[in-house]
mmCIF file of C-alpha atoms in Angstrom:
data_model
loop_
_atom_site.group_PDB
_atom_site.id
_atom_site.type_symbol
_atom_site.label_atom_id
_atom_site.label_comp_id
_atom_site.label_asym_id
_atom_site.label_seq_id
_atom_site.Cartn_x
_atom_site.Cartn_y
_atom_site.Cartn_z
ATOM 1 C CA UNK A 296 -13.403 -0.494 -7.733
ATOM 2 C CA UNK A 297 -14.588 -0.908 -11.323
ATOM 3 C CA UNK A 298 -16.473 2.378 -11.063
ATOM 4 C CA UNK A 299 -13.335 4.105 -9.749
ATOM 5 C CA UNK A 300 -11.220 2.657 -12.558
ATOM 6 C CA UNK A 301 -13.739 3.820 -15.151
ATOM 7 C CA UNK A 302 -13.854 7.294 -13.593
ATOM 8 C CA UNK A 303 -10.067 7.555 -13.757
ATOM 9 C CA UNK A 304 -9.943 6.290 -17.336
ATOM 10 C CA UNK A 305 -12.543 8.829 -18.442
ATOM 11 C CA UNK A 306 -10.757 11.670 -16.608
ATOM 12 C CA UNK A 307 -7.435 11.037 -18.327
ATOM 13 C CA UNK A 308 -8.727 12.441 -21.612
ATOM 14 C CA UNK A 309 -9.277 15.805 -19.901
ATOM 15 C CA UNK A 310 -6.110 15.729 -17.813
ATOM 16 C CA UNK A 311 -3.740 14.811 -20.645
ATOM 17 C CA UNK A 312 -4.922 17.889 -22.565
ATOM 18 C CA UNK A 313 -4.194 20.381 -19.779
ATOM 19 C CA UNK A 314 -1.734 23.140 -20.610
ATOM 20 C CA UNK A 315 1.285 23.846 -18.432
ATOM 21 C CA UNK A 316 -0.435 26.965 -17.098
ATOM 22 C CA UNK A 317 -3.562 25.014 -16.187
ATOM 23 C CA UNK A 318 -1.583 22.304 -14.417
ATOM 24 C CA UNK A 319 0.428 24.837 -12.446
ATOM 25 C CA UNK A 320 -2.701 26.747 -11.441
ATOM 26 C CA UNK A 321 -4.267 23.505 -10.257
ATOM 27 C CA UNK A 322 -1.169 22.542 -8.267
ATOM 28 C CA UNK A 323 -1.038 25.901 -6.487
ATOM 29 C CA UNK A 324 -4.732 25.569 -5.641
ATOM 30 C CA UNK A 325 -4.081 22.081 -4.245
ATOM 31 C CA UNK A 326 -1.232 23.445 -2.127
ATOM 32 C CA UNK A 327 -3.498 26.192 -0.758
ATOM 33 C CA UNK A 328 -6.266 23.700 -0.040
ATOM 34 C CA UNK A 329 -3.975 21.558 2.125
ATOM 35 C CA UNK A 330 -3.298 24.533 4.369
ATOM 36 C CA UNK A 331 -6.936 25.631 4.357
ATOM 37 C CA UNK A 332 -8.069 22.191 5.518
ATOM 38 C CA UNK A 333 -5.150 21.609 7.881
ATOM 39 C CA UNK A 334 -7.339 21.227 10.958
ATOM 40 C CA UNK A 335 -9.441 18.503 9.320
ATOM 41 C CA UNK A 336 -6.326 16.673 8.147
ATOM 42 C CA UNK A 337 -4.738 16.827 11.612
ATOM 43 C CA UNK A 338 -7.949 15.584 13.223
ATOM 44 C CA UNK A 339 -8.069 12.613 10.855
ATOM 45 C CA UNK A 340 -4.391 11.903 11.492
ATOM 46 C CA UNK A 341 -4.968 11.952 15.249
ATOM 47 C CA UNK A 342 -7.507 9.138 14.807
ATOM 48 C CA UNK A 343 -5.010 7.149 12.739
ATOM 49 C CA UNK A 344 -2.303 7.699 15.348
ATOM 50 C CA UNK A 345 -4.562 6.576 18.176
ATOM 51 C CA UNK A 346 -5.598 3.439 16.277
ATOM 52 C CA UNK A 347 -1.959 2.550 15.533
ATOM 53 C CA UNK A 348 -0.707 3.161 19.050
ATOM 54 C CA UNK A 349 0.840 0.050 20.648
ATOM 55 C CA UNK A 350 0.470 -1.792 17.319
ATOM 56 C CA UNK A 351 3.508 -0.422 15.446
ATOM 57 C CA UNK A 352 6.978 0.735 16.500
ATOM 58 C CA UNK A 353 7.760 4.294 17.515
ATOM 59 C CA UNK A 354 9.712 4.708 14.294
ATOM 60 C CA UNK A 355 6.691 3.689 12.218
ATOM 61 C CA UNK A 356 4.453 5.960 14.290
ATOM 62 C CA UNK A 357 6.736 8.813 13.333
ATOM 63 C CA UNK A 358 6.186 7.980 9.660
ATOM 64 C CA UNK A 359 2.438 8.169 10.229
ATOM 65 C CA UNK A 360 2.405 11.372 12.271
ATOM 66 C CA UNK A 361 1.367 14.690 10.707
ATOM 67 C CA UNK A 362 2.059 18.106 12.216
ATOM 68 C CA UNK A 363 1.391 21.658 10.984
ATOM 69 C CA UNK A 364 5.046 21.767 9.935
ATOM 70 C CA UNK A 365 4.763 18.550 7.928
ATOM 71 C CA UNK A 366 1.577 19.711 6.228
ATOM 72 C CA UNK A 367 3.324 22.958 5.364
ATOM 73 C CA UNK A 368 6.132 20.837 3.921
ATOM 74 C CA UNK A 369 3.638 18.876 1.841
ATOM 75 C CA UNK A 370 2.145 22.127 0.558
ATOM 76 C CA UNK A 371 5.576 23.480 -0.303
ATOM 77 C CA UNK A 372 6.388 20.211 -2.057
ATOM 78 C CA UNK A 373 3.410 20.719 -4.376
ATOM 79 C CA UNK A 374 4.536 24.297 -5.071
ATOM 80 C CA UNK A 375 8.001 23.013 -5.950
ATOM 81 C CA UNK A 376 6.463 20.616 -8.455
ATOM 82 C CA UNK A 377 4.520 23.507 -9.987
ATOM 83 C CA UNK A 378 7.791 25.402 -10.426
ATOM 84 C CA UNK A 379 9.470 22.520 -12.275
ATOM 85 C CA UNK A 380 9.546 22.395 -16.083
ATOM 86 C CA UNK A 381 6.652 20.567 -17.713
ATOM 87 C CA UNK A 382 7.912 17.116 -18.761
ATOM 88 C CA UNK A 383 5.243 16.691 -21.442
ATOM 89 C CA UNK A 384 5.536 17.711 -25.097
ATOM 90 C CA UNK A 385 9.322 17.736 -25.414
ATOM 91 C CA UNK A 386 10.915 16.604 -28.658
ATOM 92 C CA UNK A 387 13.328 14.018 -27.279
ATOM 93 C CA UNK A 388 14.807 13.073 -30.636
ATOM 94 C CA UNK A 389 14.262 14.150 -34.221
ATOM 95 C CA UNK A 390 15.696 13.252 -37.606
ATOM 96 C CA UNK A 391 14.693 13.512 -41.246
ATOM 97 C CA UNK A 392 15.260 10.718 -43.707
ATOM 98 C CA UNK A 393 16.816 11.306 -47.103
ATOM 99 C CA UNK A 394 13.352 11.197 -48.708
ATOM 100 C CA UNK A 395 12.129 14.021 -46.407
ATOM 101 C CA UNK A 396 10.093 11.908 -43.969
ATOM 102 C CA UNK A 397 10.472 13.561 -40.542
ATOM 103 C CA UNK A 398 10.497 11.328 -37.451
ATOM 104 C CA UNK A 399 10.171 12.796 -33.951
ATOM 105 C CA UNK A 400 10.081 11.154 -30.522
ATOM 106 C CA UNK A 401 7.919 13.233 -28.154
ATOM 107 C CA UNK A 402 7.292 12.900 -24.405
ATOM 108 C CA UNK A 403 3.654 12.231 -23.504
ATOM 109 C CA UNK A 404 1.664 11.426 -20.329
ATOM 110 C CA UNK A 405 1.302 7.879 -19.049
ATOM 111 C CA UNK A 406 -2.465 8.254 -18.675
ATOM 112 C CA UNK A 407 -3.556 6.589 -15.431
ATOM 113 C CA UNK A 408 -0.940 5.941 -12.750
ATOM 114 C CA UNK A 409 -1.858 3.772 -9.756
ATOM 115 C CA UNK A 410 0.198 3.992 -6.579
ATOM 116 C CA UNK A 411 -0.049 1.429 -3.783
ATOM 117 C CA UNK A 412 1.686 2.666 -0.651
ATOM 118 C CA UNK A 413 1.732 2.131 3.090
ATOM 119 C CA UNK A 414 1.722 4.365 6.141
ATOM 120 C CA UNK A 415 3.226 7.669 5.007
ATOM 121 C CA UNK A 416 0.423 10.226 4.493
ATOM 122 C CA UNK A 417 2.719 12.688 2.705
ATOM 123 C CA UNK A 418 3.007 10.242 -0.202
ATOM 124 C CA UNK A 419 -0.643 11.047 -0.932
ATOM 125 C CA UNK A 420 0.012 14.667 -1.863
ATOM 126 C CA UNK A 421 3.426 13.998 -3.425
ATOM 127 C CA UNK A 422 2.027 11.352 -5.761
ATOM 128 C CA UNK A 423 -1.024 13.413 -6.719
ATOM 129 C CA UNK A 424 1.105 16.458 -7.529
ATOM 130 C CA UNK A 425 3.654 14.565 -9.598
ATOM 131 C CA UNK A 426 1.018 12.658 -11.553
ATOM 132 C CA UNK A 427 -0.895 15.825 -12.388
ATOM 133 C CA UNK A 428 2.199 17.763 -13.499
ATOM 134 C CA UNK A 429 3.120 14.773 -15.667
ATOM 135 C CA UNK A 430 -0.335 15.017 -17.276
ATOM 136 C CA UNK A 431 -1.756 11.865 -15.718
ATOM 137 C CA UNK A 432 -4.641 10.838 -13.500
ATOM 138 C CA UNK A 433 -3.693 9.078 -10.275
ATOM 139 C CA UNK A 434 -5.365 6.302 -8.322
ATOM 140 C CA UNK A 435 -4.041 6.185 -4.760
ATOM 141 C CA UNK A 436 -4.346 3.107 -2.611
ATOM 142 C CA UNK A 437 -2.911 3.807 0.839
ATOM 143 C CA UNK A 438 -2.461 1.530 3.817
ATOM 144 C CA UNK A 439 -5.141 1.016 6.436
ATOM 145 C CA UNK A 440 -2.993 2.690 9.132
ATOM 146 C CA UNK A 441 -3.131 6.024 7.288
ATOM 147 C CA UNK A 442 -6.514 5.786 5.589
ATOM 148 C CA UNK A 443 -8.246 8.587 7.502
ATOM 149 C CA UNK A 444 -5.304 10.904 6.918
ATOM 150 C CA UNK A 445 -5.103 10.076 3.211
ATOM 151 C CA UNK A 446 -8.848 10.538 2.810
ATOM 152 C CA UNK A 447 -8.708 14.000 4.384
ATOM 153 C CA UNK A 448 -5.732 14.949 2.214
ATOM 154 C CA UNK A 449 -7.447 13.797 -0.994
ATOM 155 C CA UNK A 450 -10.616 15.662 -0.004
ATOM 156 C CA UNK A 451 -8.546 18.833 0.256
ATOM 157 C CA UNK A 452 -6.747 18.201 -3.038
ATOM 158 C CA UNK A 453 -10.044 17.624 -4.845
ATOM 159 C CA UNK A 454 -11.387 20.877 -3.408
ATOM 160 C CA UNK A 455 -8.350 22.679 -4.764
ATOM 161 C CA UNK A 456 -8.875 21.202 -8.224
ATOM 162 C CA UNK A 457 -12.563 22.109 -8.251
ATOM 163 C CA UNK A 458 -11.751 25.696 -7.284
ATOM 164 C CA UNK A 459 -9.933 26.216 -10.601
ATOM 165 C CA UNK A 460 -12.378 24.201 -12.716
ATOM 166 C CA UNK A 461 -10.142 21.164 -13.152
ATOM 167 C CA UNK A 462 -11.848 17.800 -12.809
ATOM 168 C CA UNK A 463 -11.482 16.493 -9.246
ATOM 169 C CA UNK A 464 -11.383 13.010 -10.779
ATOM 170 C CA UNK A 465 -7.718 13.700 -11.581
ATOM 171 C CA UNK A 466 -7.013 12.478 -8.028
ATOM 172 C CA UNK A 467 -8.703 9.320 -6.739
ATOM 173 C CA UNK A 468 -8.407 7.414 -3.475
ATOM 174 C CA UNK A 469 -9.400 3.753 -3.195
ATOM 175 C CA UNK A 470 -11.846 3.436 -0.308
ATOM 176 C CA UNK A 471 -11.484 -0.330 0.033
ATOM 177 C CA UNK A 472 -8.358 -1.080 2.096
ATOM 178 C CA UNK A 473 -8.584 -4.870 1.855
ATOM 179 C CA UNK A 474 -6.138 -6.903 -0.211
ATOM 180 C CA UNK A 475 -8.810 -7.308 -2.865
ATOM 181 C CA UNK A 476 -8.460 -3.672 -3.919
ATOM 182 C CA UNK A 477 -4.686 -3.992 -4.273
ATOM 183 C CA UNK A 478 -5.139 -7.101 -6.399
ATOM 184 C CA UNK A 479 -7.703 -5.294 -8.513
ATOM 185 C CA UNK A 480 -5.217 -2.517 -9.287
ATOM 186 C CA UNK A 481 -2.483 -5.022 -10.114
ATOM 187 C CA UNK A 482 -4.742 -6.639 -12.700
ATOM 188 C CA UNK A 483 -6.607 -3.596 -14.053
ATOM 189 C CA UNK A 484 -5.536 -4.091 -17.652
ATOM 190 C CA UNK A 485 -7.027 -1.470 -19.939
ATOM 191 C CA UNK A 486 -7.492 0.954 -17.037
ATOM 192 C CA UNK A 487 -4.111 1.363 -15.313
ATOM 193 C CA UNK A 488 -1.183 2.375 -17.522
ATOM 194 C CA UNK A 489 1.474 2.179 -14.799
ATOM 195 C CA UNK A 490 1.505 0.705 -11.278
ATOM 196 C CA UNK A 491 3.998 1.916 -8.685
ATOM 197 C CA UNK A 492 4.168 0.100 -5.337
ATOM 198 C CA UNK A 493 5.866 2.086 -2.584
ATOM 199 C CA UNK A 494 6.514 0.336 0.698
ATOM 200 C CA UNK A 495 8.163 -2.692 2.275
ATOM 201 C CA UNK A 496 9.506 -5.823 0.651
ATOM 202 C CA UNK A 497 6.208 -7.705 1.062
ATOM 203 C CA UNK A 498 4.239 -5.092 -0.887
ATOM 204 C CA UNK A 499 6.884 -4.723 -3.581
ATOM 205 C CA UNK A 500 7.169 -8.475 -4.116
ATOM 206 C CA UNK A 501 3.408 -8.947 -4.212
ATOM 207 C CA UNK A 502 3.069 -6.347 -6.955
ATOM 208 C CA UNK A 503 6.012 -7.566 -9.003
ATOM 209 C CA UNK A 504 4.830 -11.180 -8.834
ATOM 210 C CA UNK A 505 1.102 -10.608 -9.368
ATOM 211 C CA UNK A 506 0.735 -7.498 -11.512
ATOM 212 C CA UNK A 507 -0.460 -7.922 -15.075
ATOM 213 C CA UNK A 508 -0.251 -4.166 -15.692
ATOM 214 C CA UNK A 509 3.135 -2.454 -16.200
ATOM 215 C CA UNK A 510 4.778 -2.223 -12.758
ATOM 216 C CA UNK A 511 7.886 -0.503 -11.405
ATOM 217 C CA UNK A 512 9.554 -1.916 -8.288
ATOM 218 C CA UNK A 513 10.494 0.814 -5.839
ATOM 219 C CA UNK A 514 11.559 1.385 -2.319
ATOM 220 C CA UNK A 515 13.097 -1.607 -0.565
ATOM 221 C CA UNK A 516 16.486 -0.418 0.624
ATOM 222 C CA UNK A 517 19.158 -2.615 2.157
ATOM 223 C CA UNK A 518 21.678 0.195 1.862
ATOM 224 C CA UNK A 519 25.380 -0.260 2.634
ATOM 225 C CA UNK A 520 28.142 2.065 3.779
ATOM 226 C CA UNK A 521 31.681 0.740 3.321
ATOM 227 C CA UNK A 522 34.504 2.351 5.313
ATOM 228 C CA UNK A 523 37.668 1.649 3.323
ATOM 229 C CA UNK A 524 41.089 1.505 4.986
ATOM 230 C CA UNK A 525 42.216 4.941 3.713
ATOM 231 C CA UNK A 526 39.060 6.721 4.897
ATOM 232 C CA UNK A 527 39.075 9.834 7.052
ATOM 233 C CA UNK A 528 37.615 8.128 10.126
ATOM 234 C CA UNK A 529 35.848 11.189 11.495
ATOM 235 C CA UNK A 530 34.239 11.760 8.096
ATOM 236 C CA UNK A 531 33.246 8.109 8.015
ATOM 237 C CA UNK A 532 31.719 8.321 11.485
ATOM 238 C CA UNK A 533 29.675 11.389 10.540
ATOM 239 C CA UNK A 534 28.418 9.699 7.372
ATOM 240 C CA UNK A 535 27.477 6.464 9.142
ATOM 241 C CA UNK A 536 25.732 8.329 11.953
ATOM 242 C CA UNK A 537 23.710 10.368 9.474
ATOM 243 C CA UNK A 538 22.889 7.421 7.223
ATOM 244 C CA UNK A 539 21.670 5.305 10.155
ATOM 245 C CA UNK A 540 20.125 7.694 12.680
ATOM 246 C CA UNK A 541 18.838 10.814 10.912
ATOM 247 C CA UNK A 542 15.650 8.966 9.906
ATOM 248 C CA UNK A 543 15.958 5.181 10.137
ATOM 249 C CA UNK A 544 12.428 4.471 8.872
ATOM 250 C CA UNK A 545 13.093 5.569 5.288
ATOM 251 C CA UNK A 546 14.340 3.466 2.382
ATOM 252 C CA UNK A 547 17.611 5.382 1.931
ATOM 253 C CA UNK A 548 18.749 4.778 5.525
ATOM 254 C CA UNK A 549 21.812 2.600 6.058
ATOM 255 C CA UNK A 550 21.153 -0.975 7.170
ATOM 256 C CA UNK A 551 24.610 -2.563 6.787
ATOM 257 C CA UNK A 552 28.075 -1.242 7.639
ATOM 258 C CA UNK A 553 31.146 -2.796 6.041
ATOM 259 C CA UNK A 554 34.519 -1.958 7.607
ATOM 260 C CA UNK A 555 38.027 -2.729 6.363
ATOM 261 C CA UNK A 556 39.689 -5.119 8.805
ATOM 262 C CA UNK A 557 42.833 -2.947 8.714
ATOM 263 C CA UNK A 558 41.051 -0.064 10.472
ATOM 264 C CA UNK A 559 38.356 -1.978 12.386
ATOM 265 C CA UNK A 560 40.275 -1.931 15.727
ATOM 266 C CA UNK A 561 40.302 1.877 15.615
ATOM 267 C CA UNK A 562 37.033 2.669 13.864
ATOM 268 C CA UNK A 563 34.661 0.250 15.562
ATOM 269 C CA UNK A 564 35.268 1.667 19.085
ATOM 270 C CA UNK A 565 34.557 5.123 17.632
ATOM 271 C CA UNK A 566 31.346 3.734 16.140
ATOM 272 C CA UNK A 567 30.238 2.173 19.425
ATOM 273 C CA UNK A 568 30.908 5.406 21.304
ATOM 274 C CA UNK A 569 28.920 7.509 18.812
ATOM 275 C CA UNK A 570 25.953 5.198 18.147
ATOM 276 C CA UNK A 571 25.591 3.486 21.520
ATOM 277 C CA UNK A 572 27.382 5.178 24.428
ATOM 278 C CA UNK A 573 26.487 8.729 23.422
ATOM 279 C CA UNK A 574 22.836 7.834 22.693
ATOM 280 C CA UNK A 575 21.456 6.500 26.009
ATOM 281 C CA UNK A 576 17.858 7.388 25.100
ATOM 282 C CA UNK A 577 17.978 5.861 21.607
ATOM 283 C CA UNK A 578 21.056 3.644 21.142
ATOM 284 C CA UNK A 579 21.619 1.820 17.885
ATOM 285 C CA UNK A 580 21.555 -1.953 18.259
ATOM 286 C CA UNK A 581 24.748 -3.255 16.649
ATOM 287 C CA UNK A 582 24.585 -6.759 15.172
ATOM 288 C CA UNK A 583 28.176 -7.845 14.684
ATOM 289 C CA UNK A 584 30.023 -10.471 12.694
ATOM 290 C CA UNK A 585 32.685 -12.535 14.475
ATOM 291 C CA UNK A 586 35.546 -10.131 13.758
ATOM 292 C CA UNK A 587 33.608 -7.136 15.045
ATOM 293 C CA UNK A 588 32.517 -9.051 18.159
ATOM 294 C CA UNK A 589 36.172 -9.363 19.156
ATOM 295 C CA UNK A 590 36.518 -5.566 19.129
ATOM 296 C CA UNK A 591 33.295 -4.053 20.517
ATOM 297 C CA UNK A 592 30.214 -5.284 22.436
ATOM 298 C CA UNK A 593 27.060 -6.038 20.532
ATOM 299 C CA UNK A 594 24.664 -8.764 19.431
ATOM 300 C CA UNK A 595 26.039 -11.599 17.276
ATOM 301 C CA UNK A 596 24.745 -11.137 13.743
ATOM 302 C CA UNK A 597 22.804 -13.915 12.057
ATOM 303 C CA UNK A 598 23.022 -14.447 8.282
ATOM 304 C CA UNK A 599 19.515 -12.971 7.960
ATOM 305 C CA UNK A 600 20.655 -9.663 9.445
ATOM 306 C CA UNK A 601 22.555 -8.889 6.237
ATOM 307 C CA UNK A 602 19.404 -9.381 4.188
ATOM 308 C CA UNK A 603 17.022 -7.344 6.344
ATOM 309 C CA UNK A 604 15.633 -3.847 5.876
ATOM 310 C CA UNK A 605 15.338 -2.996 9.574
ATOM 311 C CA UNK A 606 13.783 0.494 9.231
ATOM 312 C CA UNK A 607 14.790 0.952 12.862
ATOM 313 C CA UNK A 608 17.770 1.767 15.082
ATOM 314 C CA UNK A 609 19.529 -1.475 14.146
ATOM 315 C CA UNK A 610 22.761 -1.803 12.172
ATOM 316 C CA UNK A 611 24.403 -4.972 10.875
ATOM 317 C CA UNK A 612 28.214 -4.733 10.897
ATOM 318 C CA UNK A 613 30.674 -6.860 8.925
ATOM 319 C CA UNK A 614 34.444 -6.606 8.576
ATOM 320 C CA UNK A 615 35.925 -7.230 5.116
ATOM 321 C CA UNK A 616 39.435 -7.661 3.744
ATOM 322 C CA UNK A 617 39.267 -5.032 0.999
ATOM 323 C CA UNK A 618 37.104 -3.170 -1.510
ATOM 324 C CA UNK A 619 36.701 -6.271 -3.671
ATOM 325 C CA UNK A 620 35.178 -8.271 -0.816
ATOM 326 C CA UNK A 621 32.940 -5.300 -0.013
ATOM 327 C CA UNK A 622 31.687 -5.165 -3.607
ATOM 328 C CA UNK A 623 31.071 -8.939 -3.598
ATOM 329 C CA UNK A 624 29.086 -8.720 -0.372
ATOM 330 C CA UNK A 625 26.977 -5.859 -1.714
ATOM 331 C CA UNK A 626 26.313 -7.705 -4.973
ATOM 332 C CA UNK A 627 24.992 -10.670 -2.983
ATOM 333 C CA UNK A 628 22.880 -8.800 -0.433
ATOM 334 C CA UNK A 629 21.895 -5.387 -1.820
ATOM 335 C CA UNK A 630 18.423 -4.551 -3.098
ATOM 336 C CA UNK A 631 19.937 -2.197 -5.679
ATOM 337 C CA UNK A 632 18.970 1.010 -3.888
ATOM 338 C CA UNK A 633 21.934 3.027 -2.521
ATOM 339 C CA UNK A 634 25.480 2.183 -1.460
ATOM 340 C CA UNK A 635 28.359 4.386 -0.241
ATOM 341 C CA UNK A 636 32.115 4.161 0.122
ATOM 342 C CA UNK A 637 34.181 6.373 2.387
ATOM 343 C CA UNK A 638 37.741 6.501 1.058
ATOM 344 C CA UNK A 639 40.698 8.663 0.130
ATOM 345 C CA UNK A 640 41.887 6.156 -2.477
ATOM 346 C CA UNK A 641 41.159 6.808 -6.154
ATOM 347 C CA UNK A 642 41.760 3.136 -6.875
ATOM 348 C CA UNK A 643 39.204 2.018 -4.265
ATOM 349 C CA UNK A 644 36.735 4.650 -5.481
ATOM 350 C CA UNK A 645 37.011 3.399 -9.059
ATOM 351 C CA UNK A 646 36.641 -0.245 -8.028
ATOM 352 C CA UNK A 647 33.567 0.526 -5.922
ATOM 353 C CA UNK A 648 31.727 2.820 -8.340
ATOM 354 C CA UNK A 649 32.313 0.513 -11.302
ATOM 355 C CA UNK A 650 31.635 -2.706 -9.386
ATOM 356 C CA UNK A 651 28.515 -1.789 -7.410
ATOM 357 C CA UNK A 652 25.348 -2.144 -9.496
ATOM 358 C CA UNK A 653 22.808 -0.055 -7.564
ATOM 359 C CA UNK A 654 20.668 2.873 -8.650
ATOM 360 C CA UNK A 655 22.732 5.331 -6.567
ATOM 361 C CA UNK A 656 26.432 4.909 -5.680
ATOM 362 C CA UNK A 657 28.038 7.429 -3.317
ATOM 363 C CA UNK A 658 31.624 8.422 -2.619
ATOM 364 C CA UNK A 659 32.220 10.170 0.731
ATOM 365 C CA UNK A 660 28.553 11.043 1.208
ATOM 366 C CA UNK A 661 25.548 9.651 3.083
ATOM 367 C CA UNK A 662 23.003 7.413 1.369
ATOM 368 C CA UNK A 663 20.307 9.693 2.769
ATOM 369 C CA UNK A 664 20.579 11.925 -0.307
ATOM 370 C CA UNK A 665 18.787 9.409 -2.556
ATOM 371 C CA UNK A 666 15.658 11.472 -2.869
ATOM 372 C CA UNK A 667 13.983 13.367 -5.681
ATOM 373 C CA UNK A 668 14.128 16.685 -3.868
ATOM 374 C CA UNK A 669 17.794 16.287 -2.925
ATOM 375 C CA UNK A 670 18.616 15.394 -6.544
ATOM 376 C CA UNK A 671 16.857 18.539 -7.774
ATOM 377 C CA UNK A 672 13.951 16.598 -9.277
ATOM 378 C CA UNK A 673 11.256 17.826 -6.885
ATOM 379 C CA UNK A 674 9.347 15.367 -4.722
ATOM 380 C CA UNK A 675 9.415 11.884 -6.207
ATOM 381 C CA UNK A 676 7.078 8.949 -6.522
ATOM 382 C CA UNK A 677 9.635 6.542 -5.104
ATOM 383 C CA UNK A 678 13.087 5.130 -5.755
ATOM 384 C CA UNK A 679 13.147 2.629 -8.607
ATOM 385 C CA UNK A 680 15.510 -0.254 -7.922
ATOM 386 C CA UNK A 681 15.026 -1.869 -11.333
ATOM 387 C CA UNK A 682 16.672 -1.076 -14.660
ATOM 388 C CA UNK A 683 13.879 -0.801 -17.227
ATOM 389 C CA UNK A 684 12.185 2.535 -17.966
ATOM 390 C CA UNK A 685 13.202 4.305 -14.750
ATOM 391 C CA UNK A 686 15.998 3.919 -12.202
ATOM 392 C CA UNK A 687 16.625 5.869 -9.010
ATOM 393 C CA UNK A 688 14.355 8.749 -7.914
ATOM 394 C CA UNK A 689 11.167 8.749 -9.990
ATOM 395 C CA UNK A 690 10.551 12.396 -10.731
ATOM 396 C CA UNK A 691 8.447 13.996 -13.425
ATOM 397 C CA UNK A 692 10.430 12.806 -16.429
ATOM 398 C CA UNK A 693 10.215 9.204 -15.222
ATOM 399 C CA UNK A 694 6.413 9.494 -15.020
ATOM 400 C CA UNK A 695 6.069 10.139 -18.747
ATOM 401 C CA UNK A 696 6.426 7.892 -21.758
ATOM 402 C CA UNK A 697 6.892 8.842 -25.406
ATOM 403 C CA UNK A 698 5.445 8.331 -28.839
ATOM 404 C CA UNK A 699 6.722 8.826 -32.353
ATOM 405 C CA UNK A 700 5.189 11.493 -34.585
ATOM 406 C CA UNK A 701 6.025 11.028 -38.263
ATOM 407 C CA UNK A 702 5.395 13.813 -40.774
ATOM 408 C CA UNK A 703 5.482 13.281 -44.498
ATOM 409 C CA UNK A 704 4.328 14.870 -47.739
ATOM 410 C CA UNK A 705 2.422 12.085 -49.385
ATOM 411 C CA UNK A 706 5.117 9.528 -48.576
ATOM 412 C CA UNK A 707 4.329 5.903 -49.326
ATOM 413 C CA UNK A 708 6.422 2.787 -48.834
#
């Protein structure tokens, strides 16, 4: 690990000096290399899939699975990053003092960015592309379930870099998948300039509690959708169905549904029909509070169900009196990721958007849009649920820092 950290630290001096043209050329070569080595990547992924079979849920297996279409998507994601404006070298702020001393704040690369993530192989290429475009070296530490896949992907990315004479040490994969390597990254002061954990609550908490290097908490999403009493119920049903079932294993999927008691007798039967009765092969398990249990069949909800990121076809349902109770519930149980209200009331909209303190707050739209690509930022490193430095999708701009450049003419103080 120490050798890897030293390699990354030495490479950052070359990577931070790359021009926009050089970075874009490297990214396009990396995208081509993924396609050129597709068969090797798929073969490695097949081994990961076989090893994980019967050990993880079907939903988590889907996160691990790679296909030619998904690899093509990863390649296109890198190309999209290449097409984005370079975030480095921008004058963010400038002013000149009365004595002529000019002070500028300029965006610069982080240096070395370490990413600890779990079983999604596509994060490997997304993170490498974003770090490089932001002028930084990356150290990737994936989960054991996806190690073979990540290794094959990084091998391809390094080949792409070498083909255009850019140091392959710009992208590094930790080979040790024990906890010791994660701890080493969390405490690699002087080597790692920024640590980004991307995964479940256990990983995020471990990094936040143990890291001595700068760390950004990302990912954990107990996301809420609140159906207010004035909502268009068909719109609400479509939004809830999308937020819960389109891809339940991701952090922007809905985990908790809040429903106004005034419309619960009408809306909840619609919900049960759409998410349970009409989905015999993959019904959503509804975990209901006492009010909801009196209206539709389901499993009685425990208090823990409203504090759980299920990442599965499970939805906790609670009935509330009004928007103020909904906001209070969210403030007590949310992880600060994404929350939505479905309403036709301007008053309820204002109360919700001003009262909910999450990184993304939606009105009449699914939480599934909390994503760098959907926000027009390109693929992202994760969703920051904290407030310092970066919040929401972490795109290119969020992967840079800044420094002050002061120009004088013999000025002294």
